[in-house]
Amino acid sequence: MSTVFESVFSSIEAFVYRCRNDESYTMGFIEGSVEKILGYAPDELLENQVVAFADLIVAEDAEKVEAAVAAGIKTKSSWDVFYHLTHKDGSHIPVRERGSAVFEEGELKYLQGLVSFARGEKKLTDDIENMLNSSIEKYSEIANLTQSVIKSLSMLQMLSINANIEAARSGDAGRGFAVVANEIKRLADENQGQIEKIQSKLDQHQNQQEKAA
């Protein structure tokens, strides 16, 4: 049987298992790329001879795995869960497990499933997270820049008002002030409209991120 499984799993990094539904997920059968993924030979996991499978589940993921298995048992449906296992060398290995509970005459007999190395999935998750973090940083930079521009526009508007006041005080001599004041006001109004559009889009983006979170 081992030879058959070695042949089947020679080109893929995955293994099949059958275990008891106990605290250790005690393995009664486990074959495939076990040693390649975990560093342990299959025999070392059988009946917890060297290590229990449950003890290989990274602590941060244990509750998630337990919840997925419990939900599958309760609803008599399969589970699909991404988590990390501890390699013999201490490193954490990302895996994807698809499993199900087997019942006979309504009684739970054992759990079985397929565990595959999820290196590509982990990379994709990291890439997406980095992209989102990058987007958040860029959003913050744009938001800060927008606020800075809004302050600058407020200063332009005040400068326009002051220039108009000086123009009124200076009569004919202040016509130059009036021209400058009008140009400043036009520039401020024009940019204010663009900034309001940008701010509106940033607010919408932030609301969408908050809802998604």
Short mmCIF file of C-alpha atoms in Angstrom, two decimals, residues 60-75 77-82:
data_model
loop_
_atom_site.label_atom_id
_atom_site.label_comp_id
_atom_site.label_asym_id
_atom_site.label_seq_id
_atom_site.Cartn_x
_atom_site.Cartn_y
_atom_site.Cartn_z
CA GLU A 60 -2.13 30.19 16.77
CA ASP A 61 -4.03 27.97 14.32
CA ALA A 62 -5.19 25.22 16.69
CA GLU A 63 -8.52 26.84 17.57
CA LYS A 64 -9.31 27.45 13.90
CA VAL A 65 -8.63 23.82 12.99
CA GLU A 66 -10.68 22.52 15.93
CA ALA A 67 -13.59 24.77 14.96
CA ALA A 68 -13.49 23.62 11.33
CA VAL A 69 -13.43 19.94 12.30
CA ALA A 70 -16.18 20.38 14.92
CA ALA A 71 -18.40 22.17 12.40
CA GLY A 72 -17.82 19.42 9.83
CA ILE A 73 -18.74 16.72 12.34
CA LYS A 74 -21.83 18.57 13.52
CA THR A 75 -23.19 19.19 10.03
CA SER A 77 -20.07 17.95 5.88
CA SER A 78 -16.47 18.33 4.76
CA TRP A 79 -14.13 21.03 6.02
CA ASP A 80 -11.55 23.06 4.17
CA VAL A 81 -9.04 24.88 6.35
CA PHE A 82 -5.69 26.63 5.87
#
